[in-house]
CSV table of C-alpha atoms in Angstrom, one decimal:
chain,number,residue,atom,x,y,z
A,17,MET,CA,-73.5,26.7,22.5
A,18,ASN,CA,-71.4,25.6,19.1
A,19,THR,CA,-69.3,28.3,16.9
A,20,LEU,CA,-72.1,29.0,14.8
A,21,THR,CA,-74.3,30.2,16.6
A,22,LYS,CA,-72.1,32.3,18.5
A,23,LYS,CA,-71.3,33.5,15.1
A,24,MET,CA,-75.0,34.2,14.2
A,25,THR,CA,-75.2,35.6,17.7
A,26,PHE,CA,-72.4,38.1,17.7
A,27,SER,CA,-73.5,39.3,13.8
A,28,THR,CA,-77.3,39.9,15.2
A,29,ALA,CA,-76.2,41.7,18.5
A,30,LEU,CA,-73.4,43.9,16.0
A,31,SER,CA,-76.4,44.9,13.6
A,32,ASP,CA,-79.0,45.2,16.2
A,33,PHE,CA,-76.3,48.2,17.2
A,34,LYS,CA,-75.7,49.7,14.3
A,35,GLN,CA,-79.4,49.8,13.7
A,36,LEU,CA,-79.8,51.7,17.0
A,37,THR,CA,-77.4,53.9,17.0
A,38,LYS,CA,-78.2,54.7,13.0
A,39,VAL,CA,-74.3,53.7,12.1
A,40,GLY,CA,-74.9,55.4,8.2
A,41,LEU,CA,-76.7,58.5,9.8
A,42,SER,CA,-73.8,58.9,12.1
A,43,LEU,CA,-71.3,59.2,10.1
A,44,SER,CA,-72.3,61.4,7.1
A,45,VAL,CA,-73.2,63.5,10.5
A,46,VAL,CA,-69.7,62.8,11.6
A,47,PHE,CA,-68.5,64.1,7.6
A,48,SER,CA,-70.0,67.0,8.3
A,49,SER,CA,-68.1,67.9,11.8
A,50,ILE,CA,-64.9,67.1,10.3
A,51,ALA,CA,-65.4,69.3,7.1
A,52,GLY,CA,-66.2,72.4,9.6
A,53,TYR,CA,-62.7,71.5,11.6
A,54,LEU,CA,-61.2,71.0,7.8
A,55,LEU,CA,-62.7,74.6,6.8
A,56,ALA,CA,-61.3,76.7,9.9
A,57,VAL,CA,-57.8,75.2,10.4
A,58,GLU,CA,-54.5,76.0,9.4
A,59,THR,CA,-52.4,73.3,10.3
A,60,VAL,CA,-54.6,70.1,11.1
A,61,ASP,CA,-54.4,68.2,14.5
A,62,PHE,CA,-54.7,64.6,13.6
A,63,LYS,CA,-55.5,64.1,17.7
A,64,ILE,CA,-58.0,66.7,17.7
A,65,LEU,CA,-59.6,65.3,14.3
A,66,ALA,CA,-60.1,61.8,15.8
A,67,ILE,CA,-61.7,62.8,19.2
A,68,LEU,CA,-64.1,64.7,17.4
A,69,THR,CA,-64.8,62.2,15.2
A,70,ILE,CA,-65.3,59.5,17.8
A,71,GLY,CA,-66.8,62.5,20.2
A,72,GLY,CA,-69.1,63.2,17.0
A,73,TYR,CA,-70.6,59.5,16.4
A,74,PHE,CA,-71.0,59.3,20.0
A,75,MET,CA,-73.0,62.3,20.2
A,76,VAL,CA,-75.3,61.7,17.2
A,77,GLY,CA,-75.6,57.7,18.1
A,78,ALA,CA,-77.0,58.8,21.3
A,79,SER,CA,-79.6,60.9,20.2
A,80,ASN,CA,-80.8,58.0,18.1
A,81,ALA,CA,-80.5,55.5,20.1
A,82,PHE,CA,-82.9,57.2,23.0
A,83,ASN,CA,-85.5,58.2,19.6
A,84,GLN,CA,-85.5,54.5,19.1
A,85,VAL,CA,-86.3,53.8,23.1
A,86,ILE,CA,-89.6,56.2,23.2
A,87,GLU,CA,-90.3,56.0,19.6
A,88,LYS,CA,-90.9,51.6,20.0
A,89,GLU,CA,-94.2,51.6,20.3
A,90,THR,CA,-94.7,53.9,17.2
A,91,ASP,CA,-91.7,52.3,15.6
A,92,ALA,CA,-93.4,48.8,15.4
A,93,LEU,CA,-96.3,50.6,13.3
A,94,MET,CA,-94.2,51.3,10.6
A,95,LYS,CA,-92.9,48.8,7.5
A,96,ARG,CA,-89.8,51.3,7.5
A,97,THR,CA,-88.6,50.6,11.2
A,98,MET,CA,-91.1,47.6,12.3
A,99,ASN,CA,-87.5,45.1,12.6
A,100,ARG,CA,-85.7,47.7,14.3
A,101,PRO,CA,-84.1,45.7,17.4
A,102,LEU,CA,-86.4,47.3,20.5
A,103,PRO,CA,-89.8,46.5,18.0
A,104,THR,CA,-88.9,42.9,17.9
A,105,GLY,CA,-87.5,43.0,21.3
A,106,ARG,CA,-84.1,41.4,20.2
A,107,MET,CA,-82.8,44.4,22.5
A,108,SER,CA,-84.3,45.7,25.3
A,109,VAL,CA,-85.1,49.0,26.3
A,110,ASN,CA,-82.2,49.2,29.5
A,111,THR,CA,-80.1,47.6,27.1
A,112,ALA,CA,-80.9,50.5,24.6
A,113,LEU,CA,-81.1,53.4,27.5
A,114,THR,CA,-77.6,52.2,29.3
A,115,ILE,CA,-76.1,52.7,25.4
A,116,ALA,CA,-77.4,56.0,25.2
A,117,ILE,CA,-76.4,57.4,28.7
A,118,ILE,CA,-73.2,55.5,27.8
A,119,PHE,CA,-72.9,57.5,24.2
A,120,THR,CA,-73.8,60.7,25.9
A,121,ILE,CA,-71.4,60.5,28.7
A,122,LEU,CA,-68.2,59.6,26.6
A,123,GLY,CA,-69.8,62.0,23.6
A,124,ILE,CA,-70.1,65.3,25.9
A,125,ALA,CA,-66.3,64.5,27.5
A,126,MET,CA,-64.9,63.7,24.1
A,127,LEU,CA,-65.9,67.5,22.9
A,128,TYR,CA,-65.5,68.9,26.2
A,129,TYR,CA,-61.7,67.8,25.7
A,130,ILE,CA,-61.3,69.3,22.8
A,131,ASN,CA,-63.0,72.7,23.9
A,132,PRO,CA,-66.1,73.6,26.7
A,133,LYS,CA,-68.3,75.6,23.8
A,134,CYS,CA,-68.3,71.9,21.6
A,135,ALA,CA,-69.3,70.0,24.3
A,136,LEU,CA,-71.8,72.8,25.3
A,137,PHE,CA,-73.1,72.5,21.5
A,138,GLY,CA,-73.1,68.7,21.4
A,139,ALA,CA,-75.4,68.7,24.9
A,140,ILE,CA,-77.7,71.0,23.1
A,141,SER,CA,-78.1,68.9,20.2
A,142,ILE,CA,-78.7,65.4,22.2
A,143,PHE,CA,-81.3,67.3,24.5
A,144,LEU,CA,-83.2,69.4,21.8
A,145,TYR,CA,-83.2,66.2,19.4
A,146,THR,CA,-84.3,63.6,22.1
A,147,CYS,CA,-86.4,66.4,24.2
A,148,ALA,CA,-88.1,68.4,22.2
A,149,TYR,CA,-88.0,67.2,18.4
A,150,THR,CA,-88.7,63.5,19.3
A,151,PRO,CA,-91.7,63.7,21.7
A,152,LEU,CA,-93.3,67.1,19.3
A,153,LYS,CA,-93.2,64.6,15.9
A,154,ALA,CA,-96.6,63.6,17.4
A,155,VAL,CA,-97.5,67.2,18.2
A,156,THR,CA,-97.0,69.6,15.0
A,157,PRO,CA,-95.5,69.5,11.5
A,158,LEU,CA,-93.1,72.7,13.4
A,159,THR,CA,-91.3,69.7,15.1
A,160,VAL,CA,-89.0,69.7,11.8
A,161,PHE,CA,-88.1,73.1,12.4
A,162,VAL,CA,-87.2,72.2,16.4
A,163,GLY,CA,-85.0,69.1,14.3
A,164,ALA,CA,-83.3,71.4,12.6
A,165,ILE,CA,-81.4,72.6,15.3
A,166,PRO,CA,-79.6,69.6,16.4
A,167,GLY,CA,-79.1,68.5,12.8
A,168,ALA,CA,-77.3,71.7,11.8
A,169,ILE,CA,-75.1,72.1,14.6
A,170,PRO,CA,-72.3,69.4,13.4
A,171,PHE,CA,-71.1,71.5,10.4
A,172,MET,CA,-70.3,74.8,12.9
A,173,LEU,CA,-69.1,72.4,15.6
A,174,GLY,CA,-66.2,71.4,13.6
A,175,TRP,CA,-65.4,74.7,13.5
A,176,VAL,CA,-65.6,75.6,17.2
A,177,ALA,CA,-63.5,72.0,17.5
A,178,ALA,CA,-60.7,74.3,15.2
A,179,THR,CA,-61.4,77.9,16.5
A,180,ASN,CA,-63.0,77.1,20.1
A,181,ASP,CA,-64.8,80.7,19.0
A,182,PHE,CA,-68.2,80.7,17.9
A,183,SER,CA,-68.6,83.9,15.4
A,184,ILE,CA,-70.0,84.4,12.1
A,185,GLU,CA,-68.2,81.6,10.0
A,186,PRO,CA,-69.6,78.6,12.3
A,187,GLY,CA,-73.3,80.9,12.3
A,188,THR,CA,-73.1,80.6,8.9
A,189,LEU,CA,-72.0,77.4,8.5
A,190,PHE,CA,-75.0,76.3,10.6
A,191,LEU,CA,-77.5,78.2,8.3
A,192,ILE,CA,-76.4,76.3,5.5
A,193,GLN,CA,-77.3,73.0,7.0
A,194,PHE,CA,-80.4,74.3,9.0
A,195,PHE,CA,-82.2,75.7,5.9
A,196,TRP,CA,-80.5,72.3,4.2
A,197,GLN,CA,-83.4,69.9,6.3
A,198,PHE,CA,-86.5,71.6,5.7
A,199,PRO,CA,-86.3,70.0,1.6
A,200,HIS,CA,-85.0,66.9,2.9
A,201,PHE,CA,-86.9,65.9,5.5
A,202,TRP,CA,-90.1,67.1,3.2
A,203,ALA,CA,-89.0,65.4,0.7
A,204,ILE,CA,-89.0,62.2,2.6
A,205,GLY,CA,-91.8,63.9,4.8
A,206,TRP,CA,-93.6,63.2,1.4
A,207,LEU,CA,-92.5,59.7,0.3
A,208,GLN,CA,-92.8,58.6,3.8
A,209,PHE,CA,-96.8,60.5,4.6
A,210,ASP,CA,-98.8,57.4,4.6
A,211,GLU,CA,-96.1,55.1,6.9
A,212,TYR,CA,-96.1,58.1,9.3
A,213,LYS,CA,-99.3,58.7,9.4
A,214,LYS,CA,-99.8,55.3,10.6
A,215,ALA,CA,-97.8,55.9,13.6
A,216,GLY,CA,-99.9,59.8,14.5
A,217,PHE,CA,-96.6,62.0,13.0
A,218,ASN,CA,-97.2,65.2,10.3
A,219,MET,CA,-93.8,65.9,9.0
A,220,LEU,CA,-95.5,68.5,6.0
A,221,PRO,CA,-95.5,72.0,6.9
A,222,MET,CA,-99.0,72.0,6.5
A,223,GLY,CA,-100.1,68.4,7.3
A,224,LYS,CA,-101.0,67.6,4.1
A,225,LYS,CA,-99.6,65.8,1.0
A,226,ASP,CA,-100.1,68.9,-1.6
A,227,LYS,CA,-98.9,72.4,-3.3
A,228,GLY,CA,-98.6,74.5,-0.4
A,229,ALA,CA,-96.4,71.7,1.5
A,230,ILE,CA,-94.4,72.2,-1.9
A,231,LYS,CA,-94.2,76.1,-2.1
A,232,GLN,CA,-92.2,75.6,1.0
A,233,ILE,CA,-90.1,73.4,-0.3
A,234,ILE,CA,-89.2,75.7,-2.7
A,235,LEU,CA,-88.9,78.6,-0.9
A,236,TYR,CA,-86.6,76.9,1.6
A,237,THR,CA,-84.5,75.5,-1.3
A,238,VAL,CA,-84.4,79.1,-2.8
A,239,VAL,CA,-83.0,80.6,1.0
A,240,MET,CA,-80.6,77.8,1.1
A,241,ILE,CA,-79.0,78.3,-2.0
A,242,ILE,CA,-78.5,82.2,-1.7
A,243,VAL,CA,-76.7,81.1,2.2
A,244,SER,CA,-74.9,78.9,0.5
A,245,ILE,CA,-73.2,80.7,-1.6
A,246,LEU,CA,-73.1,84.1,0.6
A,247,PRO,CA,-69.5,83.7,1.3
A,248,VAL,CA,-68.4,84.8,-1.9
A,249,PHE,CA,-69.3,88.6,-0.8
A,250,LYS,CA,-66.8,87.8,2.0
A,251,GLN,CA,-68.9,89.6,4.4
A,252,THR,CA,-68.6,85.9,6.3
A,253,GLY,CA,-65.2,86.8,8.4
A,254,GLU,CA,-62.7,83.7,7.8
A,255,PHE,CA,-65.3,81.9,5.8
A,256,TRP,CA,-64.9,82.9,2.5
A,257,ILE,CA,-64.8,81.3,-1.6
A,258,TYR,CA,-63.9,81.9,-4.8
A,259,PRO,CA,-67.1,83.1,-7.6
A,260,ILE,CA,-66.2,79.7,-9.5
A,261,THR,CA,-66.7,77.8,-5.9
A,262,ALA,CA,-69.8,79.9,-5.6
A,263,ILE,CA,-71.3,79.3,-9.3
A,264,THR,CA,-70.8,75.5,-8.7
A,265,ILE,CA,-72.9,75.4,-5.4
A,266,PHE,CA,-75.6,77.3,-7.1
A,267,LEU,CA,-75.5,74.7,-10.1
A,268,LEU,CA,-75.9,71.9,-7.6
A,269,GLY,CA,-78.5,73.8,-5.7
A,270,ALA,CA,-80.5,74.2,-9.4
A,271,LEU,CA,-80.7,70.7,-8.9
A,272,MET,CA,-82.6,70.3,-6.2
A,273,LEU,CA,-84.9,73.6,-7.3
A,274,TYR,CA,-85.4,71.4,-10.6
A,275,TYR,CA,-86.7,68.6,-8.7
A,276,GLY,CA,-88.3,70.6,-6.5
A,277,ILE,CA,-90.6,72.5,-9.5
A,278,LYS,CA,-90.8,69.4,-11.1
A,279,LEU,CA,-92.4,67.9,-7.7
A,280,TYR,CA,-94.9,71.0,-7.9
A,281,LYS,CA,-96.0,70.4,-11.5
A,282,HIS,CA,-96.4,66.3,-11.0
A,283,GLN,CA,-96.4,65.5,-7.2
A,284,THR,CA,-95.3,61.5,-7.7
A,285,ASP,CA,-92.9,59.9,-4.9
A,286,LYS,CA,-90.7,59.2,-7.6
A,287,ILE,CA,-90.1,63.1,-8.1
A,288,ALA,CA,-89.9,63.6,-3.7
A,289,ARG,CA,-87.5,60.7,-4.1
A,290,GLN,CA,-85.1,62.4,-6.8
A,291,LEU,CA,-85.6,65.4,-5.1
A,292,MET,CA,-84.0,63.7,-1.6
A,293,LEU,CA,-81.3,62.2,-3.4
A,294,SER,CA,-80.4,65.3,-5.0
A,295,SER,CA,-81.0,66.7,-1.6
A,296,VAL,CA,-77.9,64.2,-0.4
A,297,LEU,CA,-75.8,64.9,-2.8
A,298,TYR,CA,-76.0,68.4,-2.2
A,299,ILE,CA,-74.6,68.9,1.3
A,300,THR,CA,-72.0,66.1,0.6
A,301,LEU,CA,-70.9,67.8,-2.3
A,302,ILE,CA,-71.0,71.2,-0.5
A,303,GLN,CA,-69.0,70.4,1.9
A,304,ILE,CA,-66.3,69.0,-0.1
A,305,ILE,CA,-66.2,71.7,-2.4
A,306,TYR,CA,-66.2,74.2,0.5
A,307,VAL,CA,-62.7,72.4,2.0
A,308,VAL,CA,-61.2,72.2,-1.4
A,309,ASP,CA,-61.5,76.0,-2.2
A,310,LYS,CA,-60.3,77.0,1.1
A,311,PHE,CA,-56.9,74.6,0.4
A,312,LEU,CA,-56.9,76.9,-3.1
A,313,HIS,CA,-56.6,80.5,-0.8
């Protein structure tokens, strides 16, 4: 085997590994955990932060790998997923399962090193994503509610890592990310409606691409905004924010709401994409804003 072929083989294998563990998505989830950790600590323990980062990546990577093993056949039916390593045959199911199992063990072990509560939430997250959310996708649109639980764990996981405590503060962080996922995923469900249909998935709340689905998007966006500004009333324990922070977060939420209402009026994929992108902007910025606010206290 010449050097060029070796290089190509290695780069393909690395690319497949990244696709299997969804590195981009995993990093955004780890970002949430870091934000949750920074919100809770007085002084940053960089060793714990590094373990949380790597353990968090293993946790999400494991969930994604298990998901792709289960959905190998349906992934082959959709444009967005047909080039993943398993449907194309570039990677065997055994290799993917081995990676998933190793990642699960390493992820839970690293989170356990931080504290047992972290490991418990990490294990719950992998279990729900793999054993409930993934199989339910082909059964009911309610799968989004199930998937929102593991999806909301990372933000609060950071707080639990810092404090070894689960109370109102991480509970609030959980709710913020929990309610955020509905407009986010339903916007994706709108965009991918035909593709999902091919695979037998139905991700929209009423199973239809209609105004009923958009009403749900608007409702959950409003609930998300309310929960996100709750800390300004200082009823959420140690986690509180200044009024100016609450106003900033409200305005960011209003942008999502604007696209939700616009989608209700026009029902186009272009607006659904704008809503989806504004939701990514929202969750990224509010986590940064919370942390900045905390360090101004």
